[in-house]
mmCIF file of C-alpha atoms in Angstrom:
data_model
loop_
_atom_site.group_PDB
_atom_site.id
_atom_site.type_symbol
_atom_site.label_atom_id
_atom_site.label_comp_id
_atom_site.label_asym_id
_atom_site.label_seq_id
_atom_site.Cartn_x
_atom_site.Cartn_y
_atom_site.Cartn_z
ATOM 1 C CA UNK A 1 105.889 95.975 16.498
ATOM 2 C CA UNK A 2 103.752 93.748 13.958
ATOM 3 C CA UNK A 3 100.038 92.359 15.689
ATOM 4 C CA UNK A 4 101.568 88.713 15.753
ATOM 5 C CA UNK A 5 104.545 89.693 17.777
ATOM 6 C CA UNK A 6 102.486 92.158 20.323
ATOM 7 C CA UNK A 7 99.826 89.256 20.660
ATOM 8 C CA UNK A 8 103.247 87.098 21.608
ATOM 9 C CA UNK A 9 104.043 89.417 23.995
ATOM 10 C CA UNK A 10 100.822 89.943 25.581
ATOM 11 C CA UNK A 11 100.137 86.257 25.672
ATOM 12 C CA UNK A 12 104.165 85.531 27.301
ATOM 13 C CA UNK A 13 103.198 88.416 29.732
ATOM 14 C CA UNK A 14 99.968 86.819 30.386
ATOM 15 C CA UNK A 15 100.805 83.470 31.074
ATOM 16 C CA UNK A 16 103.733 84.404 33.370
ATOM 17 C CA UNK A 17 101.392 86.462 35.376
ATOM 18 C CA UNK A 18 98.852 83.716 35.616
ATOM 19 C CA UNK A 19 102.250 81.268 36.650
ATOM 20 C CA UNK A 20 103.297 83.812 39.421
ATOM 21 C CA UNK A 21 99.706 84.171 40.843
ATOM 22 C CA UNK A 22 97.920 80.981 40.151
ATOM 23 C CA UNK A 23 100.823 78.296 39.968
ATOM 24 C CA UNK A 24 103.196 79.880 42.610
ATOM 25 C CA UNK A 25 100.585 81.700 44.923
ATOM 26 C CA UNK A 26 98.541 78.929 46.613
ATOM 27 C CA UNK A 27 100.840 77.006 49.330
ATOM 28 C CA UNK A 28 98.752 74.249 48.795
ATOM 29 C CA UNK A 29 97.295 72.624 46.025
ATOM 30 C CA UNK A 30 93.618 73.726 47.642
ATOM 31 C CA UNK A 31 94.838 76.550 49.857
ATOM 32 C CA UNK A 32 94.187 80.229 49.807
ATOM 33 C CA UNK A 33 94.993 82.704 46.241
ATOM 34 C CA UNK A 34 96.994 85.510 46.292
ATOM 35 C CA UNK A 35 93.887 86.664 44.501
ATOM 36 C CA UNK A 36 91.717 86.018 47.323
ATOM 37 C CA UNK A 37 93.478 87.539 49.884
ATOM 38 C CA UNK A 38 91.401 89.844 52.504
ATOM 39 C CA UNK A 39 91.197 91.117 55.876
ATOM 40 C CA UNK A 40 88.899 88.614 57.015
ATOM 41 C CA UNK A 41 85.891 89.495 58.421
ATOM 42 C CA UNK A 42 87.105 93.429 58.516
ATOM 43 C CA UNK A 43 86.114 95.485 55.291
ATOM 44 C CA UNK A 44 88.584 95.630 52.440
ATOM 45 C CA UNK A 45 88.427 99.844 53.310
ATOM 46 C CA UNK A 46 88.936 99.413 57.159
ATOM 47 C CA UNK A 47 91.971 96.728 56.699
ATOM 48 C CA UNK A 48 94.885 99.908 57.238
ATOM 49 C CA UNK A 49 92.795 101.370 60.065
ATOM 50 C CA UNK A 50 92.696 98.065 62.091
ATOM 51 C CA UNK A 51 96.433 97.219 60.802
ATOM 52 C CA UNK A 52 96.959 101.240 62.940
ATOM 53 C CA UNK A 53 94.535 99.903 65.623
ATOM 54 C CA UNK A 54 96.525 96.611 66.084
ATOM 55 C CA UNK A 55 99.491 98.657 66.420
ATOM 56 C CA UNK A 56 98.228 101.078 68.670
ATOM 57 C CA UNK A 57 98.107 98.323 71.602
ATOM 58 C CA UNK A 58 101.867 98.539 71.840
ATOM 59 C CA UNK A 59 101.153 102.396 72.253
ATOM 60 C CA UNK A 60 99.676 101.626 75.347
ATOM 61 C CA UNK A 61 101.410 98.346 76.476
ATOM 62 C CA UNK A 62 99.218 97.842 80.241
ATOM 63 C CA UNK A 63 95.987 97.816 78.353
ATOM 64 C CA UNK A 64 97.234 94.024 76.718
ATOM 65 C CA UNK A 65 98.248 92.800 79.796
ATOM 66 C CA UNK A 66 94.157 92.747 80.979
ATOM 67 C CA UNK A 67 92.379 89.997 79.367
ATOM 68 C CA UNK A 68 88.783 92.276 78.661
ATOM 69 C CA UNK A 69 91.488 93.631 76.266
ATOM 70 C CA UNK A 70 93.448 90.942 74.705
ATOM 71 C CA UNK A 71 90.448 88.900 72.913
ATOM 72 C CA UNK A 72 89.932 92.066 70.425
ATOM 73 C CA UNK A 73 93.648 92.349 70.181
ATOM 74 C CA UNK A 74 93.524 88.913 69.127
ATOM 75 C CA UNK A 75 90.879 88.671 66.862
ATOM 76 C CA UNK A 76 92.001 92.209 65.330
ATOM 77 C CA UNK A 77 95.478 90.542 64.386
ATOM 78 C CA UNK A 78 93.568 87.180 62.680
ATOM 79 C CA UNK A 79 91.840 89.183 60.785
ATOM 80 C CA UNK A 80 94.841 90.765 59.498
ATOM 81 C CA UNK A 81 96.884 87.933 58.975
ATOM 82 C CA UNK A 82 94.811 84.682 58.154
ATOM 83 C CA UNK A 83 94.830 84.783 54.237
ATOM 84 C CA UNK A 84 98.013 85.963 54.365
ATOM 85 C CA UNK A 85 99.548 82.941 56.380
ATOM 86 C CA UNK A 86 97.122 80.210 55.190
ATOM 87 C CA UNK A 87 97.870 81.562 51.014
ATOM 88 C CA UNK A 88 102.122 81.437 52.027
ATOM 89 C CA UNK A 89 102.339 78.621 55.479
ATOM 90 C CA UNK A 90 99.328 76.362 54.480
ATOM 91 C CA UNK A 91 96.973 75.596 57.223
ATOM 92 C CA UNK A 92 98.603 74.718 60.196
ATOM 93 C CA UNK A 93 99.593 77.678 61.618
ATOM 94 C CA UNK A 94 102.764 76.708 63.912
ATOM 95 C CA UNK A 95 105.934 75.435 63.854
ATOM 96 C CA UNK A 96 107.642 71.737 63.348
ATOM 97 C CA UNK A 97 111.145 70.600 63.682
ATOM 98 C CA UNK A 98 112.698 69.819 60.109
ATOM 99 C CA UNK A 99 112.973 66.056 59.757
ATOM 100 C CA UNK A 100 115.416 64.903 56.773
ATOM 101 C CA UNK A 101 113.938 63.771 53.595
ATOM 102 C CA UNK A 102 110.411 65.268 54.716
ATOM 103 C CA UNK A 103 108.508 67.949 53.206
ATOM 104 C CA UNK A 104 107.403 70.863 55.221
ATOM 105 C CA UNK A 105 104.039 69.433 55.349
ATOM 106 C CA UNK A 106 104.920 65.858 56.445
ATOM 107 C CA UNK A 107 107.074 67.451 59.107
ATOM 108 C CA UNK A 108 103.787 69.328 60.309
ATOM 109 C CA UNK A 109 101.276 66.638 60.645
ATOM 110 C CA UNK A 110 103.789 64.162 62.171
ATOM 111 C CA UNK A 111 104.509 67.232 64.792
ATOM 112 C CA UNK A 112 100.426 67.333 64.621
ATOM 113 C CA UNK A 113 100.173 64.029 65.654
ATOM 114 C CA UNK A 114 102.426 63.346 68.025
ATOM 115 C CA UNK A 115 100.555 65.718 69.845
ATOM 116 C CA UNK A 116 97.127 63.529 69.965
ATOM 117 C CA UNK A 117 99.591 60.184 71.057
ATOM 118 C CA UNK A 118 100.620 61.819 73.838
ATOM 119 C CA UNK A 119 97.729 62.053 75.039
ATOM 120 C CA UNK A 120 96.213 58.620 74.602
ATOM 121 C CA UNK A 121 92.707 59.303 73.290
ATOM 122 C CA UNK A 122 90.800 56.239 71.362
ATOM 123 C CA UNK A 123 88.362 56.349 68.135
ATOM 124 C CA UNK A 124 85.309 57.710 69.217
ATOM 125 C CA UNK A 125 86.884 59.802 72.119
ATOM 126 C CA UNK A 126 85.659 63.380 72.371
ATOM 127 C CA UNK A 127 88.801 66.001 72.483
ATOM 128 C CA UNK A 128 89.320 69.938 72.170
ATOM 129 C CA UNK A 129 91.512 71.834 70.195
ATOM 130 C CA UNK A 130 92.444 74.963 72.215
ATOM 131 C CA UNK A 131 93.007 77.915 69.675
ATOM 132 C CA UNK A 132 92.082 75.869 66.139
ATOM 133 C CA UNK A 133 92.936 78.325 63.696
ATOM 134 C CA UNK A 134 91.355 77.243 60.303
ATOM 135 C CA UNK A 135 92.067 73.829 61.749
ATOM 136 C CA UNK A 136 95.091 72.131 59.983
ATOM 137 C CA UNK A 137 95.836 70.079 62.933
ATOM 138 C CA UNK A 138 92.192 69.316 63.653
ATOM 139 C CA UNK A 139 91.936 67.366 60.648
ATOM 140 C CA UNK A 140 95.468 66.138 60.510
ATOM 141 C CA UNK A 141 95.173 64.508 64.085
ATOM 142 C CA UNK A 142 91.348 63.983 63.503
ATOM 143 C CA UNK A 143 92.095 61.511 60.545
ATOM 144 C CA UNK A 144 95.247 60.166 62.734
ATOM 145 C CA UNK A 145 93.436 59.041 65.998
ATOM 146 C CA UNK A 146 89.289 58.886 64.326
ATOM 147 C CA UNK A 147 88.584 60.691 67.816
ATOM 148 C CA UNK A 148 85.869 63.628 67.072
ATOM 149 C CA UNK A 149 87.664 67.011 67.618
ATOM 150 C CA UNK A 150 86.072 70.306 68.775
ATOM 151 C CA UNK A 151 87.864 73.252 68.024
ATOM 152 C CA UNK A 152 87.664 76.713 69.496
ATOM 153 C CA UNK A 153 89.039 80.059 68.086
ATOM 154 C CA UNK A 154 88.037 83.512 68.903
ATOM 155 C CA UNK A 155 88.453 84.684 65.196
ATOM 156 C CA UNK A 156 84.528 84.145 63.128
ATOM 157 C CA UNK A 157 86.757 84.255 59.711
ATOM 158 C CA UNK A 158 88.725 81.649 61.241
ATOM 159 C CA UNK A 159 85.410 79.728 62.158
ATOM 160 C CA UNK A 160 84.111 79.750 58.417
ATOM 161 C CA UNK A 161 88.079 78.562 56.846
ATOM 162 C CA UNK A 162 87.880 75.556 59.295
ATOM 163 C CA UNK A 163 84.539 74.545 58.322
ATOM 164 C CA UNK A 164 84.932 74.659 55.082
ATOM 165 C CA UNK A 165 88.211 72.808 54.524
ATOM 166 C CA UNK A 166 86.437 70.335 56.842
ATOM 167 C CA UNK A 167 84.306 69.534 54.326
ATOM 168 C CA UNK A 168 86.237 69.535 51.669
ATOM 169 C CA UNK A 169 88.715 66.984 53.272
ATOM 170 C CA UNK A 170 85.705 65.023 54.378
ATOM 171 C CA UNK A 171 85.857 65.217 57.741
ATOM 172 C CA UNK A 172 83.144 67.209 58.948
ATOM 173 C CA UNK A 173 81.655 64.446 60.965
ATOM 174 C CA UNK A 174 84.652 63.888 62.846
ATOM 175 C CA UNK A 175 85.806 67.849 63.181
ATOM 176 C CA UNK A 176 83.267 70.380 65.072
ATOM 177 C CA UNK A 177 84.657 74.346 64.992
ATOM 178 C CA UNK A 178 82.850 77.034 67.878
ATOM 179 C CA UNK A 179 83.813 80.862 68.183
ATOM 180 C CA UNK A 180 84.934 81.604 71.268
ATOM 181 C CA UNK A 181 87.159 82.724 74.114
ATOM 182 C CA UNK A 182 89.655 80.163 75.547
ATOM 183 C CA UNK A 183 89.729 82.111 78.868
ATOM 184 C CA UNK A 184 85.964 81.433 78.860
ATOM 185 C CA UNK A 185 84.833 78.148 77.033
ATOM 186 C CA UNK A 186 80.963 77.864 76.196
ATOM 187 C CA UNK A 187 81.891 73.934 77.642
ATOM 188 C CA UNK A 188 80.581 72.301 79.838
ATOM 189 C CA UNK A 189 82.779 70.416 82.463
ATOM 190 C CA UNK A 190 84.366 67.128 82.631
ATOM 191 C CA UNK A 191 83.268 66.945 79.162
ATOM 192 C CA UNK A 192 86.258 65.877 76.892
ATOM 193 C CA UNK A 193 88.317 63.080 76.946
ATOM 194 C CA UNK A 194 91.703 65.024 76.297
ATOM 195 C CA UNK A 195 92.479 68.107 75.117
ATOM 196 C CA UNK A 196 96.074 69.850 73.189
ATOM 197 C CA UNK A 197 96.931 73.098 72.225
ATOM 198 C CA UNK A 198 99.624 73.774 69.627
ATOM 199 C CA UNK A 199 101.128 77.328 69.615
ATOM 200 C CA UNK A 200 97.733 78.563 70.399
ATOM 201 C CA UNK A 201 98.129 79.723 74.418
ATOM 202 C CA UNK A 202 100.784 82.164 74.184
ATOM 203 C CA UNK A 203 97.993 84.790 72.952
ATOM 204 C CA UNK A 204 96.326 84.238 76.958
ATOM 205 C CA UNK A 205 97.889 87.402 79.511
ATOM 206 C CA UNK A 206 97.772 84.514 81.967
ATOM 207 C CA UNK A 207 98.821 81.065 81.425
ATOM 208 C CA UNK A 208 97.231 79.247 84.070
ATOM 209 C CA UNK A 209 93.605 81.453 83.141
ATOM 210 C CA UNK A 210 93.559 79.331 80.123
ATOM 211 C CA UNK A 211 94.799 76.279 81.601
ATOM 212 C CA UNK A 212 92.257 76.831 84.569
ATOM 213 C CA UNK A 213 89.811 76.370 81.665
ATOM 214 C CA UNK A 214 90.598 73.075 80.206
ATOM 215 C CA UNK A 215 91.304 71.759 83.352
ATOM 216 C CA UNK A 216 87.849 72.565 83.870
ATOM 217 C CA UNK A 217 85.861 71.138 80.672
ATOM 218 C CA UNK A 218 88.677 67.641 81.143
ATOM 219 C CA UNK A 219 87.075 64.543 82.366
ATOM 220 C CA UNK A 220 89.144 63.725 86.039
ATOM 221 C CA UNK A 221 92.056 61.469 84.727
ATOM 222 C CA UNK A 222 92.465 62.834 81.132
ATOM 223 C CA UNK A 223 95.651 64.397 79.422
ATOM 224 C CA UNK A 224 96.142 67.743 77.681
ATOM 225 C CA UNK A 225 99.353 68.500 75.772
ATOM 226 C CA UNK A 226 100.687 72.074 74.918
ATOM 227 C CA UNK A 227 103.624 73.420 72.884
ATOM 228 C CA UNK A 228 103.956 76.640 74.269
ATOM 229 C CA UNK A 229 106.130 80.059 73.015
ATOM 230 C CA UNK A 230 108.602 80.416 75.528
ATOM 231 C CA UNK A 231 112.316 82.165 76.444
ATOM 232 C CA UNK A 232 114.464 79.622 76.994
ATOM 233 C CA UNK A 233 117.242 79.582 79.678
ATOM 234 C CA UNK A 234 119.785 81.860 77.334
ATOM 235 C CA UNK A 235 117.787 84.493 77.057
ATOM 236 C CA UNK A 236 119.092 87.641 79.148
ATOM 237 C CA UNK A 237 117.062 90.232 79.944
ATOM 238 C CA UNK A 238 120.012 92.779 80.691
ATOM 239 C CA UNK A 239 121.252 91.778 76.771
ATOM 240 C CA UNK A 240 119.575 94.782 74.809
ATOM 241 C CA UNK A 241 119.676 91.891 71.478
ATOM 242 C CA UNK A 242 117.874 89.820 73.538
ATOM 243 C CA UNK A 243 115.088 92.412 74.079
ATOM 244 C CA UNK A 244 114.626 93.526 70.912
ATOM 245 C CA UNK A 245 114.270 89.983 68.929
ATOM 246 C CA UNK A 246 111.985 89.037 71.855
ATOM 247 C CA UNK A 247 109.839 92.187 71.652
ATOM 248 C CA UNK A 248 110.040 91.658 68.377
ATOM 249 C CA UNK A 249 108.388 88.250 68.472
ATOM 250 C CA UNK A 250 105.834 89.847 70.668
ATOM 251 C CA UNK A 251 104.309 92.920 68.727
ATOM 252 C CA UNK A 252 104.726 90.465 65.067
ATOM 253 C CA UNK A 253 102.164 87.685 66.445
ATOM 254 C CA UNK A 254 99.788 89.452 68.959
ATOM 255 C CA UNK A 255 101.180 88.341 71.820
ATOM 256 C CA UNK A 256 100.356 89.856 75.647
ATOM 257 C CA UNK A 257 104.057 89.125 76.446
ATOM 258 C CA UNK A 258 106.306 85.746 76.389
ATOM 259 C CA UNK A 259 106.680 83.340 79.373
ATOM 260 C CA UNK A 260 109.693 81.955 80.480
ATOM 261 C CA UNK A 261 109.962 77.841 80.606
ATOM 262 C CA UNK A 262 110.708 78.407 83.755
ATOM 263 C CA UNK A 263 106.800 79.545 84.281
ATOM 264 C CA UNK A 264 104.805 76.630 81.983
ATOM 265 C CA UNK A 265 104.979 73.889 84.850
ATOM 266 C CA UNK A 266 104.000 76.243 87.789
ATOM 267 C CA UNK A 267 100.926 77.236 86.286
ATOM 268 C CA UNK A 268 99.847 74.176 85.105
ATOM 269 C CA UNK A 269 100.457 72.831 88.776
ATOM 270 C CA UNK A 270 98.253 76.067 89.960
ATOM 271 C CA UNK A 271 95.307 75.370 88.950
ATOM 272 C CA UNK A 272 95.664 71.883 89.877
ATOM 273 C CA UNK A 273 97.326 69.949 86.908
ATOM 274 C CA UNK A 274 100.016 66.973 87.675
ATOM 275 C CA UNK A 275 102.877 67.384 84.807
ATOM 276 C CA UNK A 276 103.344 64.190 83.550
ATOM 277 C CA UNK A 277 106.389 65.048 81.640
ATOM 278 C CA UNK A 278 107.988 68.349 80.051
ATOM 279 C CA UNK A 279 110.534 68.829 77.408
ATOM 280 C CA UNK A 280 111.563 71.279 74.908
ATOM 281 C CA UNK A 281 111.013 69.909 71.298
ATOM 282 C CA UNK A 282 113.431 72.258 69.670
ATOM 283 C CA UNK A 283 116.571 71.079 71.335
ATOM 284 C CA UNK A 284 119.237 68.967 69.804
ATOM 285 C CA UNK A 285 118.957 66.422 68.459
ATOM 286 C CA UNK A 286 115.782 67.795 66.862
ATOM 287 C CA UNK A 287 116.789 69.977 63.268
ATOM 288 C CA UNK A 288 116.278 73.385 63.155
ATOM 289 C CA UNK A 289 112.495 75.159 63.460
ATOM 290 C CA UNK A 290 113.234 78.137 61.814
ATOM 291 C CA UNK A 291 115.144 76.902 58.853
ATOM 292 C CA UNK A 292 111.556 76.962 56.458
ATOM 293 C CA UNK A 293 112.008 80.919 57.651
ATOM 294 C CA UNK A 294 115.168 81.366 55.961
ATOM 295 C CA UNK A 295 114.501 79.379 53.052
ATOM 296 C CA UNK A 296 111.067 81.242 52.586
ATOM 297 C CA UNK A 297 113.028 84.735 51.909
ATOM 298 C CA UNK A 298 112.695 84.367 48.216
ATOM 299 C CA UNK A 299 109.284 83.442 48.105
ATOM 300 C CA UNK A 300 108.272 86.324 50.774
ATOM 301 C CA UNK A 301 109.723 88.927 47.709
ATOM 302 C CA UNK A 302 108.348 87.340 44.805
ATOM 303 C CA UNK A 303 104.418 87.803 47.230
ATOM 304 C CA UNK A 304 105.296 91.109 48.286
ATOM 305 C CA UNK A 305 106.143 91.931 45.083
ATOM 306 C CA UNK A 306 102.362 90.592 44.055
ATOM 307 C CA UNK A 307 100.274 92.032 47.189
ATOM 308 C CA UNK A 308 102.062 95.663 46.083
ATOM 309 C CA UNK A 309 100.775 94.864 42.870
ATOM 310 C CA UNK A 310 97.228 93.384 44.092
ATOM 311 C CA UNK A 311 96.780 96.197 46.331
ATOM 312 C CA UNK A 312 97.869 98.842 43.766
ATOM 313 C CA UNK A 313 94.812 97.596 41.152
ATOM 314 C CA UNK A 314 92.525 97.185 43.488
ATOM 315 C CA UNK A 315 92.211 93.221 44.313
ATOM 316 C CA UNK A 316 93.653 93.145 47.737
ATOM 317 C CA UNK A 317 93.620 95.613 50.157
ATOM 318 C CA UNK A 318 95.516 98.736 50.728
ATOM 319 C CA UNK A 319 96.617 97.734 54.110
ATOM 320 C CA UNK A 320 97.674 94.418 52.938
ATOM 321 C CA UNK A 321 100.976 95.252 51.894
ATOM 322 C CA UNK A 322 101.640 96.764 55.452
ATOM 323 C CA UNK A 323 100.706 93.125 57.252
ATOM 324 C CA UNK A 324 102.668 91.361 55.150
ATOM 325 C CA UNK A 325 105.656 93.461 55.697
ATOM 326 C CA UNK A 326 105.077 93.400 59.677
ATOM 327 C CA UNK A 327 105.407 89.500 59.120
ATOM 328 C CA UNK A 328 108.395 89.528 57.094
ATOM 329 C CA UNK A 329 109.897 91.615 60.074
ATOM 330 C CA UNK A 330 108.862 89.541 62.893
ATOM 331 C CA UNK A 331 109.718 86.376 60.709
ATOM 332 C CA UNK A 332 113.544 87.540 60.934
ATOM 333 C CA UNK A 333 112.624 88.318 64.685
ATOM 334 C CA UNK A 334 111.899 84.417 64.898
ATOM 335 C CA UNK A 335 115.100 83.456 62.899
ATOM 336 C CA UNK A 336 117.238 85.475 64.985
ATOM 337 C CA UNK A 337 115.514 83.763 68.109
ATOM 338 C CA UNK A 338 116.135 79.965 66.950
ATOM 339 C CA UNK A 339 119.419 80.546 65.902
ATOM 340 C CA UNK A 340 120.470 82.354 69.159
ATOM 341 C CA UNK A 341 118.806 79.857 71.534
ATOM 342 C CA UNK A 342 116.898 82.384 73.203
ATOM 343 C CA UNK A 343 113.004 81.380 71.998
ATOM 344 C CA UNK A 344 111.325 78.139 71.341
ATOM 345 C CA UNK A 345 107.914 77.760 69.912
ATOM 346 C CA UNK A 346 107.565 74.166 71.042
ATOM 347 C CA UNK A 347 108.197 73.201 74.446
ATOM 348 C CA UNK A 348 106.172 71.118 75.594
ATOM 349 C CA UNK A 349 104.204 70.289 78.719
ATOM 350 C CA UNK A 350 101.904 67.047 79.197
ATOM 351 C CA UNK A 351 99.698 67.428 82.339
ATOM 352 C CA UNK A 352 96.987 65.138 83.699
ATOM 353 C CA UNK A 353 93.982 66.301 85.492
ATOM 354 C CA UNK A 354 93.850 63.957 88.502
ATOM 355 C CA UNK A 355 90.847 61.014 89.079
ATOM 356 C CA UNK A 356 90.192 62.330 92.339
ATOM 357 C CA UNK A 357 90.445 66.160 91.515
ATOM 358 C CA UNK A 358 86.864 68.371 91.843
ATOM 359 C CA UNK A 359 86.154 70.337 88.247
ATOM 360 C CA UNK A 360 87.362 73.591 88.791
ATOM 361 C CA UNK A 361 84.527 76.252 88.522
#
């Protein structure tokens, strides 16, 4: 081969691997690079051995059911997984029902913001964001209502993401971000003037412990809105399908176990919530949840292909290409769930903390 054709070559094989990292890697236009890709605030050498750690909970399956154990278990699996999600998903880090002629993203932050509507809030109103994440729908209902939003996730890496895409979007003054423990907010009561939590409260081993918390830091008369993972009234527990998708679900996203619908109002109502109205967003006539699942198979080969590859040369770590199978897995887990009926990621519960009600200490 002559110089002028090998330079060809090298300069084709060049550009197409700068196209398959650069142009097709980000899932945004600002998000996260394939080349950037981490395990968060764990050490690119200790990324395998907390992937084995996370994995060991399910080993011993009574030690996630106590909350002094879930908030490592927790943090342990955003470490793992928040590059990963925000470089493929973007970052809002939940669900949406597809609406025709809308993009992925337009179907989030309308799903975002329907959530802040519900529960009335006004410019100017202080409200919390229970389990932020790096804070996609902070700043997409932040810049929807102009109400100041305070965030709270237990993951630091987490923390650092949020604050710096809320200055980049140029909303820091409106969007505040504090580590911490949902079951045990560093708030002080009757201090917010509504509160939501999307996809964010199925990582608590007890509903209403979480829900005993925001009922606590809500001003008497305000609203708080979750979309909550539940079963849904197919799922059968004698069905051995049934068990394994939902299990499936389970060990995939860190979760303590899945709650039936059947559970969401009766804990709400426990620690002294009135439900103002309850209904599962992923029922007809609302399109499909999990079709961006199915239509994301391609793309999850053509970035599994590129962690092997990243993690082979020494860019991302070892363990990386282990997490990002375990969420190819669980993804089909969550397929397999929509289509059968038996899971919803979205139903949701609007509760009111009565006028009259003491703060719950």
């Amino acid at each position: 081969m002559d110089s002028l054709s090998l330079f060809c070559t090298g300069a084709l094989l060049a550009g197409g691997l700068y196209w398959f990292v650069c142009v097709l890697g980000p899932a945004e236009q600002k998000g996260k690079r394939a080349v950037d890709l981490s395990g968060g605030s764990i050490s690119a050498e200790k990324v395998r051995d907390n992937y084995k750690q996370y994995w060991s909970f399910f080993r011993r399956p009574k030690e996630i059911e106590t909350a002094e154990k879930v908030p490592d278990f927790v943090d342990t699996f955003y470490n793992l997984v928040t590059d990963i999600y925000e470089w493929g998903w973007g970052q809002s880090f939940h669900f949406s029902p597809s609406i025709p002629g809308k993009s992925h993203r337009d179907a989030t932050r309308l799903h975002e913001e329907m959530a802040v509507d519900l529960i009335d809030v006004k410019p100017g109103d202080r409200i919390l964001d229970v389990g932020c994440g790096v804070g996609g729908p902070m700043r997409a209902i932040a810049a929807h209502s102009q109400a100041k939003v305070v965030g709270i996730t237990i993951n630091d890496y987490q923390v650092n993401r949020a604050r710096m895409h809320n200055k980049k979007a140029g909303l820091d003054s409106l969007c505040e971000v504090v580590c911490g423990n949902f079951l045990e907010m560093p708030f002080q009561d009757n201090s917010f003037d509504g509160a939501y939590s999307i996809e964010a409260t199925c990582h608590a081993p007890k509903l209403e412990d979480v829900y005993a918390e925001v009922f606590r830091v809500l001003k008497p008369g305000s609203l708080y809105v979750s979309y909550e993972w539940v079963t849904t009234e197919k799922y059968r527990a004698d069905d051995p399908e049934h068990v394994e998708v939902i299990q499936g679900i389970e060990r995939g996203d860190a979760l303590p176990g899945l709650r039936s619908y059947s559970d969401i109002a009766e804990a709400a109502k426990k620690v002294g919530f009135e439900v103002v109205k309850e209904k599962d967003l992923a029922k007809p006539p609302s399109l499909p949840w999990w079709t961006r699942l199915k239509m994301g198979r391609i793309a999850y080969w053509r970035n599994h292909i590129l962690v092997i590859v990243l993690a082979a040369i020494g860019i991302a770590p070892k363990g990386t290409v282990d997490v990002h199978d375990m969420l190819f897995k669980t993804a089909d887990y969550l397929t397999r769930g929509g289509d059968s009926g038996i899971f919803s990621p979205m139903h949701m519960i609007l509760l009111r903390k009565p006028k009259e009600a003491p703060s719950k200490s």
